[in-house]
Coordinates of C-alpha atoms and ligand atoms in Angstrom, one line a residue:
X959 CA 0.1 0.1 0.0
X960 CA 2.9 2.3 0.7
X961 CA 5.0 3.1 -2.1
X962 CA 5.8 5.8 -4.3
X963 CA 5.4 4.2 -7.8
X964 CA 2.8 6.7 -8.7
X965 CA 4.8 9.6 -7.8
X966 CA 7.9 8.3 -10.0
X967 CA 5.6 7.3 -13.0
X968 CA 4.2 10.9 -12.8
X969 CA 7.5 12.7 -12.6
X970 CA 8.9 10.5 -15.3
X971 CA 6.3 12.1 -17.6
X972 CA 7.4 15.8 -16.7
X973 CA 10.1 18.2 -16.3
X974 CA 10.3 17.0 -12.7
X975 CA 12.1 13.6 -14.3
X976 CA 15.6 15.3 -13.8
X977 CA 15.2 14.8 -10.0
X978 CA 13.9 11.3 -10.0
X979 CA 17.1 9.8 -8.9
X980 CA 17.4 12.4 -6.0
X981 CA 14.2 11.5 -4.9
X982 CA 15.0 7.6 -5.3
X983 CA 18.1 8.3 -3.3
X984 CA 16.4 10.2 -0.5
X985 CA 13.6 7.8 -0.1
X986 CA 16.1 4.8 0.0
X987 CA 18.4 6.4 2.5
X988 CA 15.8 8.3 4.8
X989 CA 12.6 6.2 4.6
X990 CA 13.1 3.1 7.4
X991 CA 9.9 3.3 8.7
X992 CA 10.3 -0.1 10.6
X993 CA 12.7 2.0 12.7
X994 CA 9.6 3.7 14.4
X995 CA 8.2 1.7 17.3
X996 CA 4.5 2.1 16.2
X997 CA 4.8 1.5 12.6
X998 CA 3.7 -2.1 12.7
X999 CA 0.6 -1.0 14.7
X1000 CA -0.2 1.7 12.1
X1001 CA 0.7 -0.7 9.2
X1002 CA -1.6 -3.4 10.6
X1003 CA -4.5 -0.6 11.1
X1004 CA -4.0 0.2 7.2
X1005 CA -4.1 -3.4 6.3
X1006 CA -7.6 -3.8 8.3
X1007 CA -9.0 -0.9 6.3
X1008 CA -11.8 -2.6 4.4
X1009 CA -12.8 -2.8 0.7
X1010 CA -15.8 -0.8 0.4
X1011 CA -16.5 -1.3 -3.2
X1012 CA -17.8 1.2 -5.5
X1013 CA -17.1 4.6 -4.0
X1014 CA -17.5 8.4 -4.8
X1015 CA -15.2 10.9 -3.3
X1016 CA -15.9 15.0 -2.9
X1017 CA -12.9 16.9 -2.2
X1018 CA -14.7 20.3 -2.6
X1019 CA -16.6 20.4 0.5
X1020 CA -15.6 21.0 4.5
X1021 CA -15.1 17.4 5.0
X1022 CA -13.1 15.2 2.4
X1023 CA -16.2 13.0 1.8
X1024 CA -16.4 9.2 0.6
X1025 CA -20.1 7.8 -0.2
X1026 CA -20.4 3.8 -0.8
X1027 CA -22.9 2.8 -3.1
X1028 CA -24.8 1.1 -0.6
X1029 CA -24.8 2.4 3.3
X1030 CA -22.6 0.0 5.7
X1031 CA -24.5 -1.9 8.2
X1032 CA -24.0 -0.9 11.8
X1033 CA -21.3 -3.5 12.5
X1034 CA -19.3 -2.5 9.4
X1035 CA -19.5 1.1 10.5
X1036 CA -18.1 0.3 14.0
X1037 CA -15.3 -2.0 12.3
X1038 CA -14.3 1.0 10.0
X1039 CA -14.2 3.2 12.8
X1040 CA -12.2 1.3 15.0
X1041 CA -9.5 0.7 12.2
X1042 CA -9.4 4.3 11.6
X1043 CA -9.2 5.2 15.3
X1044 CA -6.0 2.9 15.6
X1045 CA -4.4 5.8 13.7
X1046 CA -5.2 8.4 16.2
X1047 CA -4.3 11.1 17.1
X1048 CA -6.1 12.7 13.8
X1049 CA -5.0 16.5 14.1
X1050 CA -6.1 17.5 10.5
X1051 CA -9.2 17.2 8.8
X1052 CA -12.2 16.7 9.0
X1053 CA -13.0 13.5 7.0
X1054 CA -16.1 11.6 6.5
X1055 CA -15.4 8.0 5.3
X1056 CA -18.8 5.9 4.2
X1057 CA -20.7 7.6 7.1
X1058 CA -17.8 7.7 10.0
X1059 CA -17.0 11.4 10.3
X1060 CA -13.5 12.0 11.6
X1061 CA -13.8 15.0 13.5
X1062 CA -10.2 16.0 13.6
X1063 CA -8.7 18.1 16.4
X1064 CA -8.4 21.1 13.8
X1065 CA -11.0 22.3 11.5
X1066 CA -8.5 22.7 8.6
X1067 CA -11.4 23.6 6.5
X1068 CA -11.7 26.9 8.1
X1069 CA -7.9 27.6 7.2
X1070 CA -8.4 26.5 3.7
X1071 CA -11.6 28.8 3.4
X1072 CA -9.3 31.8 4.5
X1073 CA -6.8 30.9 1.9
X1074 CA -8.4 29.7 -1.1
X1075 CA -10.1 32.9 -2.4
X1076 CA -7.0 34.9 -2.2
X1077 CA -4.3 32.7 -4.4
X1078 CA -4.1 32.0 -8.1
X1079 CA -6.4 29.4 -9.5
X1080 CA -4.5 25.9 -8.7
X1081 CA -5.8 24.4 -12.0
X1082 CA -3.1 22.6 -14.0
X1083 CA -0.4 23.9 -11.7
X1084 CA 2.3 21.7 -9.8
X1085 CA 2.0 22.4 -6.4
X1086 CA 4.3 21.8 -3.1
X1087 CA 2.7 21.6 0.0
X1088 CA 5.6 21.6 2.8
X1089 CA 4.7 20.3 6.1
X1090 CA 1.3 18.8 4.6
X1091 CA 0.5 17.0 7.7
X1092 CA -2.4 14.1 7.4
X1093 CA -2.6 15.9 3.7
X1094 CA -6.2 17.2 4.3
X1095 CA -5.1 20.5 2.1
X1096 CA -3.7 18.5 -0.5
X1097 CA -7.1 16.5 -1.0
X1098 CA -8.7 19.9 -1.1
X1099 CA -6.3 21.2 -4.0
X1100 CA -7.3 18.3 -5.8
X1101 CA -10.9 19.8 -6.3
X1102 CA -9.3 22.6 -8.2
X1103 CA -7.6 20.1 -10.8
X1104 CA -3.9 20.6 -10.5
X1105 CA -1.4 19.0 -12.5
X1106 CA 0.0 17.5 -9.2
X1107 CA 0.1 18.1 -5.6
X1108 CA 3.3 17.0 -3.7
X1109 CA 3.2 16.8 0.0
X1110 CA 6.3 16.4 2.1
X1111 CA 6.1 16.0 5.9
X1112 CA 8.5 13.8 7.7
X1113 CA 5.8 12.4 10.2
X1114 CA 5.0 8.8 9.4
X1115 CA 1.8 9.0 11.4
X1116 CA 0.5 11.6 9.2
X1117 CA 1.6 9.6 6.5
X1118 CA -0.2 6.8 7.3
X1119 CA -3.7 8.8 7.8
X1120 CA -2.7 10.2 4.2
X1121 CA -2.6 6.3 2.8
X1122 CA -5.8 5.7 5.0
X1123 CA -7.8 8.4 3.2
X1124 CA -6.1 7.3 -0.2
X1125 CA -7.3 3.7 0.4
X1126 CA -10.9 5.3 -0.1
X1127 CA -10.6 8.0 -2.6
X1128 CA -7.7 6.0 -4.9
X1129 CA -5.1 7.5 -6.9
X1130 CA -5.6 11.2 -7.2
X1131 CA -2.9 13.6 -8.7
X1132 CA -1.7 13.6 -4.7
X1133 CA 1.6 12.2 -3.9
X1134 CA 2.9 12.0 -0.2
X1135 CA 6.6 12.0 0.4
X1136 CA 8.1 11.1 4.0
X1137 CA 10.6 13.9 4.0
X1138 CA 11.6 17.3 5.3
X1139 CA 12.1 20.4 3.2
X1140 CA 15.7 20.1 3.8
X1141 CA 15.8 16.9 1.7
X1142 CA 14.1 18.5 -1.3
X1143 CA 16.8 19.0 -4.3
X1144 CA 18.4 22.4 -4.1
X1145 CA 17.7 25.4 -5.9
X1146 CA 14.8 23.1 -8.0
X1147 CA 12.7 26.1 -9.3
X1148 CA 10.3 23.9 -10.4
X1149 CA 6.7 24.5 -8.6
X1150 CA 4.0 26.8 -9.7
X1151 CA 2.5 27.2 -6.3
X1152 CA 4.2 26.4 -2.9
X1153 CA 2.2 26.2 0.3
X1154 CA 4.0 26.2 3.7
X1155 CA 1.4 26.5 6.3
X1156 CA 2.0 26.2 10.0
X1157 CA 5.6 25.3 9.6
X1158 CA 7.6 28.9 9.5
X1159 CA 7.5 29.3 13.6
X1160 CA 8.9 26.0 14.0
X1161 CA 11.9 26.8 11.8
X1162 CA 14.9 27.9 13.7
X1163 CA 16.1 30.3 11.1
X1164 CA 12.9 31.7 9.2
X1165 CA 15.0 33.4 6.7
X1166 CA 16.4 30.2 5.3
X1167 CA 13.2 28.6 5.3
X1168 CA 11.8 31.7 2.8
X1169 CA 14.9 31.2 0.9
X1170 CA 14.3 27.5 0.5
X1171 CA 10.6 28.0 -0.4
X1172 CA 11.9 30.5 -3.0
X1173 CA 14.2 28.2 -4.7
X1174 CA 11.5 25.7 -4.9
X1175 CA 9.2 27.9 -6.9
X1176 CA 9.8 28.7 -10.5
X1177 CA 10.4 32.4 -11.3
X1178 CA 6.9 34.1 -10.6
X1179 CA 5.3 31.1 -9.1
X1180 CA 3.3 32.0 -6.1
X1181 CA 4.2 31.6 -2.3
X1182 CA 1.2 30.7 0.3
X1183 CA 2.6 31.2 3.6
X1184 CA 0.5 30.8 6.8
X1185 CA 1.9 31.5 10.0
X1186 CA 1.6 32.5 13.6
X1187 CA 1.9 36.5 14.0
X1188 CA 1.6 38.8 16.9
X1189 CA 0.3 42.5 16.9
X1190 CA 3.0 44.9 16.3
X1191 CA 4.7 47.3 13.9
X1192 CA 7.8 47.0 11.5
X1193 CA 10.6 45.1 13.0
X1194 CA 8.6 43.5 15.7
X1195 CA 8.7 39.7 16.5
X1196 CA 8.2 37.5 19.4
X1197 CA 11.0 35.0 20.5
X1198 CA 9.5 33.0 23.2
X1199 CA 12.1 32.3 26.0
X1200 CA 10.7 29.1 26.6
X1201 CA 7.3 27.1 25.4
X1202 CA 4.8 29.1 23.4
X1203 CA 1.2 27.6 24.1
X1204 CA 2.7 24.5 25.3
X1205 CA 4.7 24.1 22.2
X1206 CA 8.5 23.5 22.8
X1207 CA 9.6 24.3 19.2
X1208 CA 8.8 28.0 18.3
X1209 CA 11.2 30.1 17.2
X1210 CA 9.8 33.6 15.7
X1211 CA 6.4 35.1 15.9
X1212 CA 6.6 38.6 13.6
X1213 CA 4.2 41.2 13.2
X1214 CA 2.5 41.2 9.9
X1215 CA 4.9 44.2 8.7
X1216 CA 7.8 42.1 9.9
X1217 CA 6.5 39.1 8.0
X1218 CA 6.1 41.3 4.8
X1219 CA 9.8 42.8 5.0
X1220 CA 11.2 39.1 5.7
X1221 CA 9.4 38.1 2.5
X1222 CA 10.6 41.0 0.3
X1223 CA 14.1 40.5 1.6
X1224 CA 13.9 36.9 0.7
X1225 CA 13.5 37.4 -3.0
X1226 CA 9.6 37.8 -3.2
X1227 CA 7.5 40.5 -4.7
X1228 CA 3.9 41.7 -4.7
X1229 CA 3.8 40.5 -0.7
X1230 CA 0.3 40.7 0.7
X1231 CA -1.3 39.7 3.9
X1232 CA -4.8 38.7 2.7
X1233 CA -6.2 37.3 6.1
X1234 CA -5.3 37.8 9.7
X1235 CA -7.5 36.0 12.7
X1236 CA -7.0 34.8 16.3
X1237 CA -7.5 31.1 16.4
X1238 CA -10.8 30.3 17.7
X1239 CA -11.4 27.7 20.5
X1240 CA -13.8 25.7 18.2
X1241 CA -11.1 25.5 15.5
X1242 CA -8.7 23.7 17.5
X1243 CA -10.0 21.3 20.2
X1244 CA -9.9 17.8 21.6
X1245 CA -12.5 15.4 20.0
X1246 CA -13.0 11.7 20.0
X1247 CA -10.3 11.6 17.4
X1248 CA -7.5 13.6 19.2
X1249 CA -8.1 12.9 23.0
X1250 CA -5.0 14.8 24.2
X1251 CA -5.1 18.3 25.5
X1252 CA -5.7 21.4 22.8
X1253 CA -6.0 24.9 22.5
X1254 CA -8.2 25.5 25.7
X1255 CA -5.5 23.7 27.9
X1256 CA -2.7 26.1 26.2
X1257 CA -4.7 29.1 27.0
X1258 CA -4.6 30.9 30.5
X1259 CA -7.9 30.0 32.1
X1260 CA -8.6 33.3 33.6
X1261 CA -7.6 35.3 30.2
X1262 CA -8.1 33.4 27.1
X1263 CA -6.2 36.5 25.2
X1264 CA -2.9 35.1 26.5
X1265 CA -1.4 31.8 26.3
X1266 CA -0.7 29.6 29.6
X1267 CA 2.8 31.3 29.7
X1268 CA 1.5 34.8 29.3
X1269 CA 2.2 35.7 25.7
X1270 CA -0.5 36.9 23.3
X1271 CA -2.7 33.9 22.3
X1272 CA -2.3 32.5 18.7
X1273 CA -3.3 34.9 15.7
X1274 CA -2.8 33.1 12.5
X1275 CA -2.1 35.1 9.1
X1276 CA -2.1 34.3 5.6
X1277 CA 0.5 35.8 3.2
X1278 CA 0.8 35.4 -0.5
X1279 CA 3.6 36.4 -2.5
X1280 CA 5.3 35.9 -6.0
X1281 CA 8.8 34.6 -6.6
X1282 CA 11.0 37.4 -7.8
X1283 CA 13.9 35.7 -9.1
Ligands
LIG821 C1 1.5 22.6 12.5 S1 1.6 21.5 11.1 C2 0.9 22.1 10.0 C3 0.1 20.9 9.2 C4 -0.7 21.8 7.9 N1 0.2 22.2 6.8 C5 -1.6 22.7 7.9 O1 -1.5 23.9 8.0 O2 -2.7 22.2 8.9 C6 3.5 21.3 10.7 C7 3.8 20.2 10.0 O3 5.1 20.6 9.7 C8 5.8 19.1 9.8 N2 7.0 19.4 9.5 C9 8.1 19.5 10.7 N3 9.4 19.6 10.2 C10 9.3 19.6 8.8 C11 10.2 19.7 7.8 N4 11.4 19.8 8.2 N5 9.9 19.7 6.4 C12 8.6 19.7 6.2 N6 7.6 19.4 7.1 C13 7.7 19.4 8.5 C14 5.4 18.6 10.9 O4 5.4 17.1 10.9 C15 3.8 18.8 10.8 O5 3.1 18.0 10.3

């Protein structure tokens, strides 16, 4: 079930062919899932997924939805739910698979609704989604009829969730590579649209991340960057001394004007912020599909405008920019 044959078949037929041996090498060297303690359990869960016969899939609505020809019996529904729950925690979604609603921690559809109206049409484009998580947004991109969507993310659990969904929706033009951005070929300048959503603040060197993103884009290609920001003026950025909203690996939260300056400095033009909104408590929350703590537990119980550490509560902004060179 997990293999990259379809990805290689696709790129062999396009100008991405020149990087085929790079990807073969990286996947051969880095992809050793059996070294992950949970891999066998996740793989068993994947093999337990039932064959539901003829299905129709919809990618253009809040939940990625799969509908069987005939509704499932109560027993079959329970069996399907148990197999999917074995891939807990489900963070990015939602999905609705043959009557089983995967109510993920995040309403990732809300993010997509904030992004999609502001970007160039994705039809016929080659897209890269850096830090794609479970692949929820990749499936939403498929609704726009791109030429291909490549998602990269080193998380093996999220990759297994992607393959679980692919089991039902079939091979679309979406391909998941379990690698980090640092393992992409240098200076590719190949993609028409590159998404980096929820990644920048996890990078120790935000400028290097922006330059890496620019070098993945063809000249004139579009970057869609979504990240945490703070209220403030040009030049301001928050560097949390310890954790931020309980996350240990948060490095830089710029103000919107600072973010725009960083993008311009790193070779982007036509830079604009197209959305900026605080994260609502009902956008990120614990559910049956993600039973651990969530946003409510990361905020000051007496003042939800602050994180538990006393920093401004999460505000997320979307920036769109063009690769100038
Ligand atoms: C906050 S999540 C964002 C997921 C999704 N893009 C979204 O906006 O909902 C950040 C993702 O970046 C991934 N990630 C971490 N290091 C990465 C790297 N070096 N290259 C690419 N992705 C990475 C994580 O595994 C995680 O899935």
